[in-house]
JSON list of C-alpha atoms in Angstrom, two decimals:
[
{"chain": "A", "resi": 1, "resn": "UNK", "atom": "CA", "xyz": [51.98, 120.28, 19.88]},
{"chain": "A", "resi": 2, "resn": "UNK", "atom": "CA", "xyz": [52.18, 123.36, 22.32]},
{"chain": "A", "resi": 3, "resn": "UNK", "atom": "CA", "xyz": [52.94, 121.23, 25.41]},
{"chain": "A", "resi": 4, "resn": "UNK", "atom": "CA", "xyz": [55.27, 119.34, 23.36]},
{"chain": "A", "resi": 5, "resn": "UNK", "atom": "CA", "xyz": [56.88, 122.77, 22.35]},
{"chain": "A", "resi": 6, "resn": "UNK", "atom": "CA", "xyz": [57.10, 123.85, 25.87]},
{"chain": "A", "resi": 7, "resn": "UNK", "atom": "CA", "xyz": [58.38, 120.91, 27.02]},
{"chain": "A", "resi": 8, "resn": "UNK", "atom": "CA", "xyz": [61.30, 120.98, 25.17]},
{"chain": "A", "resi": 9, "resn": "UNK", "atom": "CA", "xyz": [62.56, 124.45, 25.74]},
{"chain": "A", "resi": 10, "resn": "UNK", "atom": "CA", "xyz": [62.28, 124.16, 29.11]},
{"chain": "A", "resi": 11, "resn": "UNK", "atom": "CA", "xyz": [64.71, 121.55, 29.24]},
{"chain": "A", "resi": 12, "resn": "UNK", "atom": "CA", "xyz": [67.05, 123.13, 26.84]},
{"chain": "A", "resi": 13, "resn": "UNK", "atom": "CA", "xyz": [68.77, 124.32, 29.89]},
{"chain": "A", "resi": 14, "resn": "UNK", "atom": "CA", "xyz": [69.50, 121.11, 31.57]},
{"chain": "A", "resi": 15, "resn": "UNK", "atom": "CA", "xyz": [70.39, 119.67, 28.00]},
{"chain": "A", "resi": 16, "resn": "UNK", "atom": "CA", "xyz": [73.17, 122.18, 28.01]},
{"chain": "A", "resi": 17, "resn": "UNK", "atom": "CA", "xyz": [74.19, 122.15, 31.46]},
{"chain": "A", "resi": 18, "resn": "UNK", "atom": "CA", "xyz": [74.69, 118.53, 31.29]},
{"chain": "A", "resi": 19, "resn": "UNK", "atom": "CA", "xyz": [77.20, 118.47, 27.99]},
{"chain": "A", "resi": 20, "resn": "UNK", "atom": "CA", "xyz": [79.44, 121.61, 29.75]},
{"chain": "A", "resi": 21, "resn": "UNK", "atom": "CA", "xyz": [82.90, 120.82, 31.33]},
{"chain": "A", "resi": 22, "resn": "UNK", "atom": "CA", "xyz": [82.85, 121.74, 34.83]},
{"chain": "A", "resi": 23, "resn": "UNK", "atom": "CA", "xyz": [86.26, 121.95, 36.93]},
{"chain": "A", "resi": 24, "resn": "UNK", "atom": "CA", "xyz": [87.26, 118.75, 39.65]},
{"chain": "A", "resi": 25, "resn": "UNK", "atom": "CA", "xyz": [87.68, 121.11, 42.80]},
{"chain": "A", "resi": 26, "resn": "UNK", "atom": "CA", "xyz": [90.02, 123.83, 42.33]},
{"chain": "A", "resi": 27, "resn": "UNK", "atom": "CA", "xyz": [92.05, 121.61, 39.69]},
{"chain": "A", "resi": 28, "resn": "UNK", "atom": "CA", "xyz": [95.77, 121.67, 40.47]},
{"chain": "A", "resi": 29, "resn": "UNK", "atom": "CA", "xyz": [98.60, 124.40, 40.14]},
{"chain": "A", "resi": 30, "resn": "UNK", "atom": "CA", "xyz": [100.63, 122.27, 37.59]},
{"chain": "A", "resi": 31, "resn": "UNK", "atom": "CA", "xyz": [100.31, 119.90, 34.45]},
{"chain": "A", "resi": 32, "resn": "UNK", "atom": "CA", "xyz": [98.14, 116.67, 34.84]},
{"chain": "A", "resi": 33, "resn": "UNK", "atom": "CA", "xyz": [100.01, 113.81, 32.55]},
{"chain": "A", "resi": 34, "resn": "UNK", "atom": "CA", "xyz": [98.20, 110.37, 34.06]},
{"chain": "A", "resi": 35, "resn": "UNK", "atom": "CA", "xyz": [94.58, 109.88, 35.52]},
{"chain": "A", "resi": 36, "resn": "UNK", "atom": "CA", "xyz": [93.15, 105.92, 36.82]},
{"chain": "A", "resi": 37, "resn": "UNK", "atom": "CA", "xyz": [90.64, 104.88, 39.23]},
{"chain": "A", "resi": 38, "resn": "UNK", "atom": "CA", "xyz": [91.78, 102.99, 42.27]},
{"chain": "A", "resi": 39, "resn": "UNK", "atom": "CA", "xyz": [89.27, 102.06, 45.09]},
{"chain": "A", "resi": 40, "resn": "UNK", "atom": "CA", "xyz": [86.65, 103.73, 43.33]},
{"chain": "A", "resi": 41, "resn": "UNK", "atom": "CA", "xyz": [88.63, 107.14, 43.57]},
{"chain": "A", "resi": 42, "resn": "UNK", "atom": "CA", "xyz": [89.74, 108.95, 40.41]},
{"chain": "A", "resi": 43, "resn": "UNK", "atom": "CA", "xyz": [93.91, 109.23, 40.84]},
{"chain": "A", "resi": 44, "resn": "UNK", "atom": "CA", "xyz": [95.50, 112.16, 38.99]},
{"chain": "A", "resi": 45, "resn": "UNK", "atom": "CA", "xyz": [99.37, 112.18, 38.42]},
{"chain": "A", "resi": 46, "resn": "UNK", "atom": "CA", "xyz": [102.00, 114.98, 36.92]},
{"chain": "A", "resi": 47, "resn": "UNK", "atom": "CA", "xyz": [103.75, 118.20, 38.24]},
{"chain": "A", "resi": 48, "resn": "UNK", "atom": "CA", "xyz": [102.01, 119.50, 40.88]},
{"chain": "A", "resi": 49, "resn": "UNK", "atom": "CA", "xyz": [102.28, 120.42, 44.70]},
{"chain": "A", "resi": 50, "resn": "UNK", "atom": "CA", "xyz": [98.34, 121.92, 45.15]},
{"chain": "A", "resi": 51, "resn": "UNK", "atom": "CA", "xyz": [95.23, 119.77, 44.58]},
{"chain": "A", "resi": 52, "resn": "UNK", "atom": "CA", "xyz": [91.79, 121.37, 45.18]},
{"chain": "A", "resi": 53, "resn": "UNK", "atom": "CA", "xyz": [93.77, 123.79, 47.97]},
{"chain": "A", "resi": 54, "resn": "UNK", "atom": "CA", "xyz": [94.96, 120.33, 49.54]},
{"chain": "A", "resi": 55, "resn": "UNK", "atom": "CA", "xyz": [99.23, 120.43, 49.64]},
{"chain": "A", "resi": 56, "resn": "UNK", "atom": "CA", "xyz": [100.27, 116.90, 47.77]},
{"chain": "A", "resi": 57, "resn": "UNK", "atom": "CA", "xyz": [103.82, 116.05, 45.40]},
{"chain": "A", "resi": 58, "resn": "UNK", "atom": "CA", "xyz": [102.44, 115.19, 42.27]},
{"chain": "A", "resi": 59, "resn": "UNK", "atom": "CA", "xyz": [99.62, 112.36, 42.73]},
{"chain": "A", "resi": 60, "resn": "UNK", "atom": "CA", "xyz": [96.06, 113.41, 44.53]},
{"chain": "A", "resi": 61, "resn": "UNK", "atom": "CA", "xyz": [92.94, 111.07, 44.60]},
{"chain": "A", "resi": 62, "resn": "UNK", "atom": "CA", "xyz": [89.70, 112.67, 44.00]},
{"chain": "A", "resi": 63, "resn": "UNK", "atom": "CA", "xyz": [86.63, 110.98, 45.99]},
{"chain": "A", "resi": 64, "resn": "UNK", "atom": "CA", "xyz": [83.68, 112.89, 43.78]},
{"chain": "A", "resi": 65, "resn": "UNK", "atom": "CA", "xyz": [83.75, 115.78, 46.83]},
{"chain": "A", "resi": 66, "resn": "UNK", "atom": "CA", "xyz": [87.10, 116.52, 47.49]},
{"chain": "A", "resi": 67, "resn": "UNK", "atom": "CA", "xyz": [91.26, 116.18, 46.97]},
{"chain": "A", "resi": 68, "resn": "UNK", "atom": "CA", "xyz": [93.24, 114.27, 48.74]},
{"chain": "A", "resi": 69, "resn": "UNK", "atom": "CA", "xyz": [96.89, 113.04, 49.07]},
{"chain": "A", "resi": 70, "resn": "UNK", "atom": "CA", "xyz": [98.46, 109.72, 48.40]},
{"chain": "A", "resi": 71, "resn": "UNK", "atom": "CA", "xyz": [100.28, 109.37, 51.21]},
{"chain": "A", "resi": 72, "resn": "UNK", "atom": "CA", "xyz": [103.03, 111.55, 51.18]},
{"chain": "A", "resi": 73, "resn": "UNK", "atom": "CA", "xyz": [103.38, 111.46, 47.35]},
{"chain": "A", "resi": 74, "resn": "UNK", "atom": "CA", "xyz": [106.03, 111.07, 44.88]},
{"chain": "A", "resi": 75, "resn": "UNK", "atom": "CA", "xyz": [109.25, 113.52, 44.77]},
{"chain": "A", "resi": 76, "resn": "UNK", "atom": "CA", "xyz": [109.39, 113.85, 40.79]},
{"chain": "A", "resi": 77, "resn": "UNK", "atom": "CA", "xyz": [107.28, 113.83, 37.82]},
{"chain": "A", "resi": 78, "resn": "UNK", "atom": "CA", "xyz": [104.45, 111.25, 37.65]},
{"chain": "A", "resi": 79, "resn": "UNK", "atom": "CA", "xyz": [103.77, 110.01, 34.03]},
{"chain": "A", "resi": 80, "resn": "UNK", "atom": "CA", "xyz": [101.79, 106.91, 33.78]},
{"chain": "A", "resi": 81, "resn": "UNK", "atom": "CA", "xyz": [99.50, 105.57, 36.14]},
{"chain": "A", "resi": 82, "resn": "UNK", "atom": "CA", "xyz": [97.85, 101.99, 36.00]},
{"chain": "A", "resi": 83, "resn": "UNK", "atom": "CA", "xyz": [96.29, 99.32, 38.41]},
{"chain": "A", "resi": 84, "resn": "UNK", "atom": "CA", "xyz": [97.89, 95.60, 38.83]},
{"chain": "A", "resi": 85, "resn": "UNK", "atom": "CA", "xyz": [97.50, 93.13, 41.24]},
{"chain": "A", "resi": 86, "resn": "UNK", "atom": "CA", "xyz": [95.10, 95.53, 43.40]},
{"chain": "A", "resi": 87, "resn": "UNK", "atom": "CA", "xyz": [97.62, 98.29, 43.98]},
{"chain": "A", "resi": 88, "resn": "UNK", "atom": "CA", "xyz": [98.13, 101.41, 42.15]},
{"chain": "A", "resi": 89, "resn": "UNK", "atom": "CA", "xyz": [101.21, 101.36, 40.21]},
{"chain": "A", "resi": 90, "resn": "UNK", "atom": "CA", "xyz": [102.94, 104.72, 39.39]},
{"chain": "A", "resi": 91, "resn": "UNK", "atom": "CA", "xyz": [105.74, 105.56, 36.88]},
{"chain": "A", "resi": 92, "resn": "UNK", "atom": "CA", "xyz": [107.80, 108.66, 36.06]},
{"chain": "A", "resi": 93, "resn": "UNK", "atom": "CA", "xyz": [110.63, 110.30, 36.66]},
{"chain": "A", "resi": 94, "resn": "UNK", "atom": "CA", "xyz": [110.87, 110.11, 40.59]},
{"chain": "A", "resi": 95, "resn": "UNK", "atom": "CA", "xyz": [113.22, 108.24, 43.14]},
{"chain": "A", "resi": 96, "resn": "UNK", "atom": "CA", "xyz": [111.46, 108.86, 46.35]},
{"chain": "A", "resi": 97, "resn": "UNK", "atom": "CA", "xyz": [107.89, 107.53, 46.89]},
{"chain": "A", "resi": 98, "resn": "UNK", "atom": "CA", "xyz": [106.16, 107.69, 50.61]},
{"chain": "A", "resi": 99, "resn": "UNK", "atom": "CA", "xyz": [109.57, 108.54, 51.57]},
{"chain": "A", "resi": 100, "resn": "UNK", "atom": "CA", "xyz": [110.78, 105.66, 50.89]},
{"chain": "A", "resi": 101, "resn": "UNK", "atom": "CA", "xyz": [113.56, 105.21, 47.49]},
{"chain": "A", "resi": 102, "resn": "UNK", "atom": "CA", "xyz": [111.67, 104.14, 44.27]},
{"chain": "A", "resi": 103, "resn": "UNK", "atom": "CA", "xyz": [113.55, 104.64, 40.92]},
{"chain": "A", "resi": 104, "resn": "UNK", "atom": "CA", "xyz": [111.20, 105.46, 38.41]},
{"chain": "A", "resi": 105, "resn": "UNK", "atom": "CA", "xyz": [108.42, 103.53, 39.56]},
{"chain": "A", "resi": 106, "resn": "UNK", "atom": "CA", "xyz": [106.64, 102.30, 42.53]},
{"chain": "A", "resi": 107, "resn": "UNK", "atom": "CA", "xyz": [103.69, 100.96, 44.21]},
{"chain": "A", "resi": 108, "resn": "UNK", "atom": "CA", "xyz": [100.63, 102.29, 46.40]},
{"chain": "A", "resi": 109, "resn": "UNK", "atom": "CA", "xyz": [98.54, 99.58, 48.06]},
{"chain": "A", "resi": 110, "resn": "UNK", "atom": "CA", "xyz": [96.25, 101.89, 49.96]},
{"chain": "A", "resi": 111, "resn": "UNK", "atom": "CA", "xyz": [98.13, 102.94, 52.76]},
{"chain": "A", "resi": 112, "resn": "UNK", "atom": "CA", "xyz": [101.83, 103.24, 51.60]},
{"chain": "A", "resi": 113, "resn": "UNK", "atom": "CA", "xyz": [104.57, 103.32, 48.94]},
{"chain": "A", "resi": 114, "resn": "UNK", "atom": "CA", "xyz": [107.00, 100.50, 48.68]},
{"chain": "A", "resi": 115, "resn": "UNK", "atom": "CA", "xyz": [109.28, 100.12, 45.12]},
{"chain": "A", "resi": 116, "resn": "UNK", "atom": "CA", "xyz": [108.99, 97.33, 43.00]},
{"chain": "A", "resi": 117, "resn": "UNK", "atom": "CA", "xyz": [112.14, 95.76, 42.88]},
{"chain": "A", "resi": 118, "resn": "UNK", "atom": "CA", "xyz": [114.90, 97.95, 41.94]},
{"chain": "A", "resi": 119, "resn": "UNK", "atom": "CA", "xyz": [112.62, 100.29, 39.62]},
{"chain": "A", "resi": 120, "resn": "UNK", "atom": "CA", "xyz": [114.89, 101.70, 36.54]},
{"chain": "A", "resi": 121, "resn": "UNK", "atom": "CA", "xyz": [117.87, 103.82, 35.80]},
{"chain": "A", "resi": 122, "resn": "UNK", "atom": "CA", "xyz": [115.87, 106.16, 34.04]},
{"chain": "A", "resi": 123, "resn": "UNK", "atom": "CA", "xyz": [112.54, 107.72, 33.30]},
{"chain": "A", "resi": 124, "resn": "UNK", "atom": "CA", "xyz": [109.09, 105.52, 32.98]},
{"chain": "A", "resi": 125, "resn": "UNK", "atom": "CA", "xyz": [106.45, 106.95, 30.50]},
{"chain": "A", "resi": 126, "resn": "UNK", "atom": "CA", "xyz": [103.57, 104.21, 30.02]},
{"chain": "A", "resi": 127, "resn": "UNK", "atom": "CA", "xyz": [102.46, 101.35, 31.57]},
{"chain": "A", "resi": 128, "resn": "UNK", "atom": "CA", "xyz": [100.02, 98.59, 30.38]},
{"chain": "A", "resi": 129, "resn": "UNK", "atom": "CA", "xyz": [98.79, 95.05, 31.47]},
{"chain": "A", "resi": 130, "resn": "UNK", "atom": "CA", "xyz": [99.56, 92.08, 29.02]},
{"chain": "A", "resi": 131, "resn": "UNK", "atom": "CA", "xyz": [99.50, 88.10, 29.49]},
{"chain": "A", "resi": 132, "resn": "UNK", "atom": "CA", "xyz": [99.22, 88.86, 33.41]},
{"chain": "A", "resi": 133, "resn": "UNK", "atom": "CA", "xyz": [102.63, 91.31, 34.06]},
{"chain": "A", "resi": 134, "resn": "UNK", "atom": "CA", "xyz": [102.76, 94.96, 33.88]},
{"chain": "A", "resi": 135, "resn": "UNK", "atom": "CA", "xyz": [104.84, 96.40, 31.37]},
{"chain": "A", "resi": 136, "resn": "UNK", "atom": "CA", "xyz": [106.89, 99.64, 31.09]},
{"chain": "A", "resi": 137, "resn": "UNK", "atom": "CA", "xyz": [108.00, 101.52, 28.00]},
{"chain": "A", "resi": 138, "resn": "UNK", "atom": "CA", "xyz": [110.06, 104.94, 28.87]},
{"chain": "A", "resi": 139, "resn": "UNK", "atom": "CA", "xyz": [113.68, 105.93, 28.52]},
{"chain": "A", "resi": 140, "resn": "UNK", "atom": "CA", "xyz": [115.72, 103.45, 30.45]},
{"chain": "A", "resi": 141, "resn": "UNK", "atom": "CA", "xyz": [118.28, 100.85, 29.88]},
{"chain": "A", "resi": 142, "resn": "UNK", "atom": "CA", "xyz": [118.27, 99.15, 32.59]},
{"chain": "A", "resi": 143, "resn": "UNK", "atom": "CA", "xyz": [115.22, 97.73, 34.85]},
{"chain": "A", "resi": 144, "resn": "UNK", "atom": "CA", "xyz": [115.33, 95.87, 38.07]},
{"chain": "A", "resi": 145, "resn": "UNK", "atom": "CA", "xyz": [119.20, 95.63, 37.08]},
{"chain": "A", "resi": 146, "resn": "UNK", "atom": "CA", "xyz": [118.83, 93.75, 33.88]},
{"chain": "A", "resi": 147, "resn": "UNK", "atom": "CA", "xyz": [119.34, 95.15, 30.90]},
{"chain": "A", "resi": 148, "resn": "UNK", "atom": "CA", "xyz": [116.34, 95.94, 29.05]},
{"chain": "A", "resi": 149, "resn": "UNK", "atom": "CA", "xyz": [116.41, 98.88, 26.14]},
{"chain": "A", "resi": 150, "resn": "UNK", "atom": "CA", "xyz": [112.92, 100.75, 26.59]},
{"chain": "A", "resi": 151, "resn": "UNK", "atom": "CA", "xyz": [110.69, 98.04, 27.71]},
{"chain": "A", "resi": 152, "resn": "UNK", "atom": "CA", "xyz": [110.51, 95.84, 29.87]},
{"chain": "A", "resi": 153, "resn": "UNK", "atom": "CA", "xyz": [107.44, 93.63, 32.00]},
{"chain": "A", "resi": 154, "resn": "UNK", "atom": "CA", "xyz": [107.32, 92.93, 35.78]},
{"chain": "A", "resi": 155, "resn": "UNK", "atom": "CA", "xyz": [106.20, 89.50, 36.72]},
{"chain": "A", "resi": 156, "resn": "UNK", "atom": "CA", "xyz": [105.77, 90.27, 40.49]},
{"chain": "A", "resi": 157, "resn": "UNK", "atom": "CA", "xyz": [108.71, 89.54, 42.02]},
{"chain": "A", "resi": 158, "resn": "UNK", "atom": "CA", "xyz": [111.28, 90.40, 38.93]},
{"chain": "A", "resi": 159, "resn": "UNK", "atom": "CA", "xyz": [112.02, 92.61, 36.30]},
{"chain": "A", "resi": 160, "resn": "UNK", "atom": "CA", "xyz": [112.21, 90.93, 32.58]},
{"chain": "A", "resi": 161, "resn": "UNK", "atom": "CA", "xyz": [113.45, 92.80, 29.18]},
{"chain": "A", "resi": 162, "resn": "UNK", "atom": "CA", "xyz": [111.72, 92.04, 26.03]},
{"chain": "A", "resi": 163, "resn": "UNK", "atom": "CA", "xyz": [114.50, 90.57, 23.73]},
{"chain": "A", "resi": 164, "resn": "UNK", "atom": "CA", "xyz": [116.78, 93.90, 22.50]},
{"chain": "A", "resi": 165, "resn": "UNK", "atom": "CA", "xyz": [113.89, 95.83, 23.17]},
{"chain": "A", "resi": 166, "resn": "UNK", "atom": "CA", "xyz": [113.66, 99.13, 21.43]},
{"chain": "A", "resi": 167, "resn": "UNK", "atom": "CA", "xyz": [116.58, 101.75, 20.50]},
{"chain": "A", "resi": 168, "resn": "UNK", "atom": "CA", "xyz": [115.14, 104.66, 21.72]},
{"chain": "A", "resi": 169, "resn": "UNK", "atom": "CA", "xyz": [112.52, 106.25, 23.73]},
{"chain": "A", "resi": 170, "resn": "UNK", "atom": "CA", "xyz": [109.00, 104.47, 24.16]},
{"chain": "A", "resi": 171, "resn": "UNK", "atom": "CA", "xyz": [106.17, 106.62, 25.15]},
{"chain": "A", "resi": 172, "resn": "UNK", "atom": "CA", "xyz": [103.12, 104.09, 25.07]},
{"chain": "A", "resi": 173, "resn": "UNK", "atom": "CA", "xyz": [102.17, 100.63, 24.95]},
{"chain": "A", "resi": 174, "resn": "UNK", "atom": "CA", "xyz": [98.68, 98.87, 24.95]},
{"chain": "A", "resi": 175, "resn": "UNK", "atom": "CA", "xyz": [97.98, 94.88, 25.62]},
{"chain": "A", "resi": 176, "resn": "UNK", "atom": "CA", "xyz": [95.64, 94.11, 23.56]},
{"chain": "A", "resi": 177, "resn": "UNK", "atom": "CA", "xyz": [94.02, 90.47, 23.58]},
{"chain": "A", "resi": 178, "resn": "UNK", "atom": "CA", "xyz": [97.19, 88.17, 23.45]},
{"chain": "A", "resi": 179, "resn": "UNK", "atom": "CA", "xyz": [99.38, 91.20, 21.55]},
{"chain": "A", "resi": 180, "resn": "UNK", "atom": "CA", "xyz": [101.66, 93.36, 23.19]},
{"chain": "A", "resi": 181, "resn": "UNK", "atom": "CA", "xyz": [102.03, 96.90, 20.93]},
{"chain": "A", "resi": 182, "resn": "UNK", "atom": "CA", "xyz": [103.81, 99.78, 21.66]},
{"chain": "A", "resi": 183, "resn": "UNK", "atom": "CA", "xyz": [104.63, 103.27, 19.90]},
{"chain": "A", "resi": 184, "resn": "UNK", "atom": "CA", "xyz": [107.68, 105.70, 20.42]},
{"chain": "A", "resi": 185, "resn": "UNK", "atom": "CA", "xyz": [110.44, 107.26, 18.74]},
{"chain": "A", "resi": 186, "resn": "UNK", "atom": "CA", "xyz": [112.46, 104.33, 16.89]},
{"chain": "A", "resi": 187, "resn": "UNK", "atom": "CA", "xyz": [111.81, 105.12, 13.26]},
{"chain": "A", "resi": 188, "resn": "UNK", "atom": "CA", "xyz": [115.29, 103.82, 11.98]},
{"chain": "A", "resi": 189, "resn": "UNK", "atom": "CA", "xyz": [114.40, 99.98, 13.52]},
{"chain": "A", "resi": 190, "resn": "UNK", "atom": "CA", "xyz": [110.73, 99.45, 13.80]},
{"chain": "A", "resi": 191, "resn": "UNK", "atom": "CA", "xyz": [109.28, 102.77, 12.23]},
{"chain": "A", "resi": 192, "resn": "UNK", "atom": "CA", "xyz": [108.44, 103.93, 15.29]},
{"chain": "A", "resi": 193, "resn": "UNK", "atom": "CA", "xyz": [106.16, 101.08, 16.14]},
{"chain": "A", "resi": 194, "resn": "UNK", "atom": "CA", "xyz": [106.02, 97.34, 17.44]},
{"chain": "A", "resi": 195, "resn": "UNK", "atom": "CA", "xyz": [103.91, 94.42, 17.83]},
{"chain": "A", "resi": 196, "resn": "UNK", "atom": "CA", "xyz": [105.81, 91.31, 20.16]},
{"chain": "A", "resi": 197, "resn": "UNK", "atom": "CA", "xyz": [105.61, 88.16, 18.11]},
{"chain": "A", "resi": 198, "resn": "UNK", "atom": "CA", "xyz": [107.27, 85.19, 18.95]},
{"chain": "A", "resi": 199, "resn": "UNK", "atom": "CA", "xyz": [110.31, 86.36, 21.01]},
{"chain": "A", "resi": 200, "resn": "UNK", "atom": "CA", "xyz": [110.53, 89.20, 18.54]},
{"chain": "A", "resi": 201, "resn": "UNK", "atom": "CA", "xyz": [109.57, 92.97, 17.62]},
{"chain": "A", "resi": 202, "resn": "UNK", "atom": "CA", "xyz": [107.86, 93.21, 14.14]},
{"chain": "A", "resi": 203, "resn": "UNK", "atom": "CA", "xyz": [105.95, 96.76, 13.08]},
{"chain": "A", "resi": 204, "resn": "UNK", "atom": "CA", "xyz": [102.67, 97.26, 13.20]},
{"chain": "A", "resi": 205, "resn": "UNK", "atom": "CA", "xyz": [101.33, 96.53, 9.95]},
{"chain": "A", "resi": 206, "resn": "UNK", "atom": "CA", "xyz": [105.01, 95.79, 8.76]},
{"chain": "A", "resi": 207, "resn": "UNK", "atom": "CA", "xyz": [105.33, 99.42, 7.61]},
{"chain": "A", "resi": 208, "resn": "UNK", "atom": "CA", "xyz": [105.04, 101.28, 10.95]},
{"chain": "A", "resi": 209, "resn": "UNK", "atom": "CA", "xyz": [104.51, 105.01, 10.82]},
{"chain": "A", "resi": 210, "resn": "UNK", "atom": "CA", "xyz": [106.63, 107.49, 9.34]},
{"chain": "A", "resi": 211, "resn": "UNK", "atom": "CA", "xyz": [106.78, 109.71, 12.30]},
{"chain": "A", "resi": 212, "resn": "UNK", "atom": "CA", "xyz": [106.98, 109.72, 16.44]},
{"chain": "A", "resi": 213, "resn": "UNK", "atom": "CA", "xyz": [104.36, 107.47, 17.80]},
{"chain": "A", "resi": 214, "resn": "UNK", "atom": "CA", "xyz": [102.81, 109.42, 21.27]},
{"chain": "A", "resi": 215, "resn": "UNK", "atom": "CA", "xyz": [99.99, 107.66, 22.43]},
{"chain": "A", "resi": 216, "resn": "UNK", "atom": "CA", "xyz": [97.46, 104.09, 21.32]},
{"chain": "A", "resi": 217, "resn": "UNK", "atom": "CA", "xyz": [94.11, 102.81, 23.20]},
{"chain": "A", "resi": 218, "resn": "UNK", "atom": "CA", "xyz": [92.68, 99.65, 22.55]}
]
């Protein structure tokens, strides 16, 4: 019973050290909205020029050590961050990427920024995965120059609307097994919810919620 005893306060310590939060690196200078893991390297996006001491616009990577830029970053806020088709794929409210223009959205492959297609004419706040294209939800009208009202889903080479799409702001989506759902701030249509059935929006539940839908995880 007494080495038992001992024992176990002397690892009451490391039982507490290893349920602490402890800082990545000197943390940034500005607001963190997006983290992912690409190439086995955490990616942190938002509104920031310092990561860890390191000068970057608005995306870093972090390698377990150290931070580190993308590139030469995004010009603009970063909101979403997600990985499809092996690259990094990075949404916001930006038009410059690596230097190169990117409305709203762009690409990172490992080495440099390129846009995908014509992005949109306005911001990007989620992104999600579902029957094999990525999918954006945000504040724009208009995406790869289609029409689309607050969502829309890139097959690789084009950009696609989801039939009238949403009336207002969308701030997350989530594929989930062969359902597409997404949450914002359409209370008057959808109750601030939606679930894609058959070429059509239903909400979730058929009752929605009666206020703004921020964020869903599957």
């Amino acid at each position: 019973m007494k080495i038992v005893l001992i024992v176990f306060i002397l690892s009451l310590p490391f039982i507490t050290q290893s349920q602490s939060w402890m800082p990545l690196g000197g943390g940034m200078n500005g607001p963190v909205s997006a983290l992912t893991v690409f190439n086995g390297e955490l990616i942190a996006g938002g509104e920031f020029t310092n990561a860890g001491g390191t000068p970057v616009n608005n995306i870093a990577r972090w390698n377990g050590t150290t931070w580190a830029q993308l590139g030469t970053g995004i010009i603009g806020n970063v909101k979403a961050l997600i990985v499809y088709n092996n690259e990094l794929i990075a949404g916001g409210h930006f038009f410059t990427a690596g230097g190169v223009g990117a409305n709203c959205i762009a690409k990172w492959n490992g080495n440099s920024w390129a846009p995908l297609g014509s992005g949109m004419n306005y911001y990007v706040t989620c992104l999600t995965v579902h029957s094999g294209e990525l999918v954006a939800g945000g504040a724009f009208t208009i995406a790869g120059g289609t029409p689309a009202s607050a969502v829309a889903h890139w097959n690789g080479s084009v950009w696609g609307p989801y039939a009238s799409g949403m009336p207002n702001i969308v701030n997350c989506v989530s594929g989930v097994n062969d359902s597409l759902f997404l949450g914002g701030n359409f209370y008057n249509t959808y109750r601030n919810t939606g679930k894609w059935i058959n070429s059509g929006w239903i909400a979730i539940g058929n009752s929605g919620c009666n206020a703004e839908v921020k964020a869903m995880v599957k």
